[in-house]
Coordinates of C-alpha atoms in Angstrom, one line a residue:
M109 CA 2.5 15.1 36.4
M110 CA 4.6 13.0 34.0
R111 CA 5.0 14.4 30.5
I112 CA 4.3 11.8 27.9
N113 CA 5.3 11.9 24.3
F114 CA 3.5 10.5 21.3
N115 CA 4.5 9.9 17.7
Y116 CA 1.2 8.9 16.1
F117 CA -1.1 11.6 14.6
V118 CA -4.6 11.4 13.2
V119 CA -5.0 13.7 10.2
S120 CA -8.5 13.2 9.3
K121 CA -10.9 16.2 9.3
P122 CA -12.4 17.0 12.8
L123 CA -15.9 16.1 11.7
D124 CA -14.6 12.7 10.3
N125 CA -12.9 12.1 13.8
L126 CA -16.3 12.8 15.6
R127 CA -18.0 10.5 13.3
Y128 CA -15.3 7.9 13.9
F129 CA -15.6 8.2 17.5
L130 CA -19.4 7.8 17.6
R131 CA -19.4 5.0 15.3
R132 CA -17.2 3.0 17.6
G133 CA -20.1 2.4 19.8
H134 CA -20.1 1.6 23.5
T135 CA -19.8 5.4 24.0
A136 CA -19.9 5.7 27.6
R137 CA -17.5 2.8 28.2
L138 CA -15.2 4.2 25.4
L139 CA -15.1 7.7 27.1
W140 CA -14.1 6.2 30.4
D141 CA -11.6 3.9 28.7
R142 CA -10.0 6.9 26.8
F143 CA -9.9 8.9 30.0
K144 CA -7.8 6.3 31.6
W145 CA -5.7 5.9 28.6
Y146 CA -4.9 9.4 28.6
W147 CA -4.6 10.5 32.2
F148 CA -3.5 7.4 34.1
P149 CA 0.2 7.4 32.6
R150 CA 0.4 11.1 33.3
L151 CA -0.8 10.8 36.9
G152 CA 1.2 7.6 37.5
V153 CA -2.0 5.6 38.1
V154 CA -1.9 1.8 37.4
P155 CA -5.2 0.2 36.7
R156 CA -5.8 -3.2 38.3
F157 CA -5.6 -5.0 34.9
P158 CA -4.5 -3.7 31.4
L159 CA -6.7 -1.4 29.5
T160 CA -5.7 -2.8 26.2
V161 CA -4.3 -6.4 25.5
D162 CA -2.4 -7.0 22.2
L163 CA -2.5 -10.7 21.3
E164 CA 0.0 -11.7 18.7
A165 CA -2.2 -13.8 16.3
S166 CA 0.9 -14.6 14.2
L167 CA 4.5 -14.0 14.5
S168 CA 4.9 -14.8 10.6
C169 CA 4.9 -12.2 8.1
Q170 CA 5.1 -12.5 4.2
L171 CA 6.8 -9.2 3.7
Q172 CA 10.2 -7.7 4.5
C173 CA 9.6 -3.9 4.7
P174 CA 12.8 -1.9 4.9
M175 CA 11.7 0.3 8.0
C176 CA 10.4 -2.8 10.1
T177 CA 12.4 -4.0 13.2
R178 CA 12.1 -7.6 11.8
A179 CA 14.8 -6.4 9.3
Q180 CA 17.4 -6.3 12.1
S181 CA 17.4 -10.0 12.5
D182 CA 16.5 -13.4 11.1
V183 CA 15.1 -14.5 14.5
F184 CA 11.7 -14.0 13.2
A185 CA 12.1 -16.2 10.2
A186 CA 10.6 -19.4 11.8
G187 CA 7.2 -17.6 12.6
G188 CA 4.4 -19.1 14.5
N189 CA 0.7 -18.8 15.1
M190 CA -1.0 -18.5 18.5
D191 CA -2.7 -21.7 19.4
F192 CA -6.5 -21.1 19.8
D193 CA -6.6 -22.8 23.3
L194 CA -3.9 -20.2 24.6
F195 CA -6.0 -17.4 22.9
R196 CA -9.2 -18.5 24.6
K197 CA -7.5 -18.6 28.0
V198 CA -6.2 -15.1 27.6
V199 CA -9.5 -13.7 26.2
D200 CA -11.5 -15.3 29.1
E201 CA -9.2 -13.6 31.5
C202 CA -9.7 -10.3 29.7
A203 CA -13.4 -10.6 29.5
A204 CA -13.6 -11.4 33.2
N205 CA -11.6 -8.2 34.1
G206 CA -13.8 -5.9 31.7
V207 CA -11.0 -5.1 29.1
F208 CA -12.3 -2.8 26.4
S209 CA -10.0 -3.2 23.8
L210 CA -8.4 -6.3 22.2
K211 CA -5.9 -6.1 19.2
L212 CA -4.7 -9.2 17.3
S213 CA -1.6 -8.1 15.8
W214 CA 1.9 -7.3 16.9
R215 CA 5.0 -8.3 15.3
G216 CA 3.7 -10.5 12.5
E217 CA 0.9 -10.4 9.7
P218 CA -2.3 -11.7 11.7
T219 CA -4.0 -12.9 8.7
L220 CA -1.4 -15.7 8.3
N221 CA -3.1 -17.4 11.1
P222 CA -6.1 -19.4 9.6
R223 CA -8.2 -19.1 12.6
L224 CA -8.2 -15.3 12.8
P225 CA -12.0 -15.1 12.0
D226 CA -12.6 -17.6 14.8
M227 CA -10.5 -15.3 17.2
V228 CA -12.6 -12.3 16.2
R229 CA -15.9 -14.3 16.8
Y230 CA -14.8 -15.7 20.1
A231 CA -13.8 -12.4 21.5
K232 CA -17.1 -10.7 20.7
A233 CA -18.9 -13.6 21.9
R234 CA -17.0 -13.0 25.2
G235 CA -18.2 -9.5 25.3
I236 CA -15.1 -7.5 24.4
P237 CA -16.3 -4.3 23.1
D238 CA -13.5 -3.4 20.7
V239 CA -11.8 -6.3 18.7
A240 CA -9.3 -5.1 15.9
F241 CA -6.0 -5.7 14.1
L242 CA -3.5 -4.0 11.9
T243 CA -2.5 -5.6 8.6
N244 CA -0.5 -5.2 5.4
G245 CA -3.6 -6.2 3.5
G246 CA -1.8 -8.6 1.2
L247 CA -3.7 -11.7 2.1
M248 CA -7.0 -10.0 2.4
T249 CA -9.0 -12.0 -0.2
P250 CA -12.8 -11.4 -0.6
E251 CA -13.4 -14.6 1.2
L252 CA -11.3 -13.6 4.3
T253 CA -12.8 -10.1 4.4
R254 CA -16.2 -11.7 4.3
A255 CA -15.4 -14.0 7.1
L256 CA -14.0 -11.1 9.4
V257 CA -17.1 -8.9 8.7
D258 CA -19.4 -11.7 9.7
A259 CA -17.5 -12.4 12.7
G260 CA -18.0 -9.0 14.1
L261 CA -14.6 -7.2 13.6
D262 CA -14.9 -3.7 15.0
W263 CA -12.0 -2.1 13.2
I264 CA -9.2 -2.7 10.9
S265 CA -6.1 -0.7 10.3
F266 CA -4.3 -1.1 6.8
S267 CA -0.5 0.0 6.6
I268 CA -0.4 1.8 3.2
D269 CA 2.8 3.9 2.7
G270 CA 2.6 6.1 -0.2
L271 CA 0.9 5.4 -3.5
G272 CA 1.5 3.6 -6.7
Q273 CA 5.3 2.6 -7.1
D274 CA 6.2 4.3 -4.0
Y275 CA 3.9 2.0 -2.0
E276 CA 5.1 -1.1 -4.1
R277 CA 8.7 -0.3 -3.3
I278 CA 8.1 -0.5 0.4
R279 CA 5.4 -3.1 0.6
K280 CA 6.5 -5.5 -2.3
P281 CA 5.4 -8.0 -3.4
I282 CA 2.0 -6.5 -2.7
T283 CA 0.8 -4.3 -5.8
F284 CA -1.0 -1.0 -5.1
A285 CA -3.7 -2.2 -7.3
W286 CA -4.4 -5.1 -4.9
I287 CA -4.5 -3.0 -1.8
E288 CA -6.7 -0.4 -3.6
G289 CA -9.1 -3.3 -4.3
V290 CA -9.1 -4.7 -0.8
V291 CA -9.9 -1.4 0.8
K292 CA -12.5 -0.1 -1.7
G293 CA -13.9 -3.7 -1.9
L294 CA -14.5 -3.5 2.1
H295 CA -16.1 -0.2 1.7
D296 CA -18.3 -1.3 -0.9
L297 CA -19.5 -4.5 1.0
K298 CA -20.3 -2.2 4.0
R299 CA -22.3 0.2 1.9
R300 CA -24.4 -2.6 0.2
E301 CA -25.2 -4.3 3.4
G302 CA -25.8 -1.2 5.3
R303 CA -23.1 -1.9 7.8
V304 CA -21.0 0.6 10.0
K305 CA -18.3 -1.8 11.0
P306 CA -15.6 -2.7 10.8
L307 CA -14.5 0.8 10.7
V308 CA -11.5 1.2 8.2
R309 CA -8.3 3.3 9.0
I310 CA -5.2 3.5 7.0
Q311 CA -1.8 4.6 8.2
T312 CA 1.4 5.7 6.5
I313 CA 4.8 6.9 7.7
S314 CA 5.3 10.6 7.4
G315 CA 8.1 10.5 4.8
C316 CA 5.7 9.2 2.3
I317 CA 3.4 12.3 2.4
G318 CA 5.9 14.8 0.8
R319 CA 6.3 12.3 -2.2
N320 CA 2.6 11.6 -2.5
P321 CA 0.7 15.0 -1.7
E322 CA -2.5 13.5 -3.3
Y323 CA -2.4 10.8 -0.6
F324 CA -5.2 12.1 1.6
G325 CA -7.5 13.2 -1.3
F326 CA -7.2 9.7 -2.8
W327 CA -8.0 7.7 0.3
E328 CA -10.4 9.9 2.3
P329 CA -13.7 8.9 0.3
W330 CA -13.0 5.1 1.1
V331 CA -11.8 5.0 4.7
D332 CA -12.8 6.2 8.1
R333 CA -9.6 7.6 9.4
I334 CA -6.2 8.5 8.2
S335 CA -3.3 8.7 10.6
V336 CA 0.5 9.4 10.0
I337 CA 3.5 7.9 12.0
A338 CA 6.5 9.8 12.6
E339 CA 9.4 8.1 10.9
Q340 CA 11.8 6.2 13.3
H341 CA 15.0 4.4 13.0
R342 CA 13.5 0.9 13.8
E343 CA 15.9 -0.7 11.3
D344 CA 18.9 0.8 13.0
P345 CA 18.8 1.7 16.7
G346 CA 22.4 3.2 16.5
L347 CA 20.7 6.4 14.7
I348 CA 18.4 7.2 17.8
R349 CA 19.1 10.2 19.8
H350 CA 17.5 9.3 23.0
D351 CA 15.8 11.9 25.1
P352 CA 16.6 11.0 28.7
D353 CA 13.3 12.7 30.0
Y354 CA 11.1 10.6 27.9
V355 CA 8.3 8.7 29.8
C356 CA 6.6 5.7 27.9
A357 CA 2.9 5.4 28.5
S358 CA 2.7 1.7 27.6
P359 CA 3.5 0.0 30.9
F360 CA 0.5 2.1 32.4
Q361 CA -1.8 1.0 29.7
R362 CA -1.3 -2.3 28.0
V363 CA 0.5 -5.5 27.5
F364 CA 1.5 -7.5 24.6
V365 CA 1.3 -11.2 24.5
T366 CA 3.4 -13.1 22.0
W367 CA 2.2 -16.2 19.9
N368 CA 3.5 -18.4 22.6
G369 CA 2.4 -16.6 25.6
D370 CA 5.4 -14.3 26.6
V371 CA 4.3 -10.9 28.0
V372 CA 6.1 -7.6 27.5
P373 CA 4.9 -4.1 28.3
C374 CA 5.8 -2.3 25.0
H375 CA 5.3 -2.8 21.2
G376 CA 8.8 -1.8 20.7
D377 CA 10.3 -4.7 22.5
Y378 CA 10.5 -7.0 19.5
F379 CA 13.2 -9.0 20.8
L380 CA 11.6 -9.7 24.4
H381 CA 14.5 -8.2 26.4
N382 CA 12.0 -7.0 29.1
R383 CA 9.9 -10.2 29.4
M384 CA 7.5 -10.1 32.4
G385 CA 6.3 -13.6 32.3
N386 CA 4.1 -16.1 30.2
V387 CA 0.5 -16.6 30.4
E388 CA 0.8 -20.3 30.1
E389 CA 2.4 -20.2 33.7
R390 CA 0.8 -17.3 35.5
S391 CA -2.3 -15.4 35.0
L392 CA -2.2 -11.9 33.0
A393 CA -3.2 -10.1 36.1
A394 CA -0.5 -11.7 38.3
I395 CA 2.1 -10.6 35.7
W396 CA 0.5 -7.1 35.4
N397 CA 0.8 -6.6 39.0
S398 CA 4.1 -8.4 39.6
A399 CA 7.1 -7.0 41.4
R400 CA 9.1 -7.0 38.1
F401 CA 6.3 -4.8 36.3
R402 CA 5.9 -2.5 39.5
E403 CA 9.8 -2.1 39.2
F404 CA 9.8 -1.3 35.5
R405 CA 7.0 1.3 36.1
A406 CA 9.0 2.9 39.0
A407 CA 12.1 3.2 36.7
M408 CA 10.0 4.9 34.1
R409 CA 8.7 7.5 36.5
A410 CA 12.3 8.1 37.8
R411 CA 13.4 8.7 34.1
R412 CA 15.6 5.4 34.4
R413 CA 14.0 3.6 31.3
L414 CA 17.5 3.7 29.6
D415 CA 18.5 1.1 32.2
Y416 CA 16.5 -1.5 30.1
E417 CA 18.0 -2.9 26.9
A418 CA 14.4 -2.9 25.3
C419 CA 14.1 0.9 25.9
R420 CA 17.7 1.6 24.5
L421 CA 16.6 -0.1 21.3
C422 CA 13.1 1.6 21.0
P423 CA 12.8 4.8 18.9
D424 CA 9.8 6.2 20.6
G425 CA 12.0 7.9 23.0
G426 CA 14.1 9.6 20.6
Q427 CA 14.5 13.5 20.6
F428 CA 12.4 15.2 18.1
V429 CA 11.5 18.8 16.8
G430 CA 8.1 20.1 15.5
D431 CA 7.1 19.6 12.0
T432 CA 4.1 20.1 9.7
L433 CA 2.3 18.3 7.0
K434 CA 0.3 19.9 4.2
V435 CA -2.8 18.0 4.1
G436 CA -5.6 18.9 1.6
G437 CA -4.9 22.7 2.2
R438 CA -4.7 22.4 6.1
T439 CA -1.4 22.4 8.0
V440 CA -1.1 19.4 10.5
S441 CA 1.4 19.6 13.3
V442 CA 3.7 16.4 13.7
I443 CA 7.1 15.6 14.7
R444 CA 10.4 14.8 13.2
F445 CA 12.8 12.4 15.2
L446 CA 16.5 13.5 15.1
E447 CA 19.4 11.4 14.3
Q448 CA 22.6 11.1 16.1
D449 CA 24.5 13.3 13.7
D450 CA 21.7 15.8 13.1
V451 CA 22.5 19.6 13.9
Q452 CA 19.2 20.1 15.4
G453 CA 19.6 17.0 17.5
R454 CA 22.9 18.4 19.0
A455 CA 21.3 21.8 19.6
A456 CA 18.3 20.1 21.2
R457 CA 20.5 18.1 23.4
G458 CA 22.7 21.0 24.4
E459 CA 19.3 23.0 25.3
A460 CA 18.1 20.0 27.4
D461 CA 21.5 19.6 29.4
A462 CA 21.4 23.5 30.1
D463 CA 17.8 23.2 31.4
R464 CA 18.8 20.3 33.6
Q465 CA 21.7 22.3 35.0
D466 CA 19.5 25.4 35.8
G467 CA 16.9 23.2 37.3

């Protein structure tokens, strides 16, 4: 059975996690979807159609966050929004194949697409159980919030790195007062109208926690889930210390469809090095089951992912050591990625080499 690494950690309290799970609804389908999501990559099982489809509602973004892969190149400057006819084509195929989860974001800020509420409404009308997106929240006006709630959005994730000036340094020109108002405003709207959805989660990079020990206490009353992402070197792939034994789960779980229809198997392939096809030319099912996709999965199983440029640029496969965060009196286990010149990294690599020689 393959070993799968992860770099995303839910740090909400256990009871809050259970409540979040139950509030997502569609419990039987959700359990089956989560079983497949967790076990299929480990067992090398490929579903007949992706479990989750990420549709890039917009490539554009109004921010220039220092840790973002977009900082590596100006290729994203032109931006672009997904055409609604293309969106409908992909969603119709997803609905016909029983997709559980549809996410409307990837490399850009989805709220820059003026038809985002229409996209949510259409996907829900086609019977997709779980429709969501990630956002920086900088454009979430009360009017847009209202439209998304009415459209039937299931959950929304806000990227909120730190508090106060720390947040504003990373997410400028958004002010902390603005994002606080957006999250609390959505909470209050749901409470007034007796709504459970959209569920609200926030996520932060791990490095911000040490500088903001009150982060969790500040946000817990207003959100349904808090998550932490291990800091990575997306802005400088040269710092990545690759783990040659890393196996990525993504090509067994999901696909990412760009604003103009290109399909890649991983969120880390910002530059589309591992393009599998385009949904304007072939069905998503044909792309998912294509020889090119099968070859990539076989390479992943054989620990040959570093044959691919997209994987060499992706920090998810970096070596790491265990780490901990202090969260409201609790100790939460996370990881810390190692850099090329990290002493612990050199030691870890030496141990890994010795293990392979002994094996």
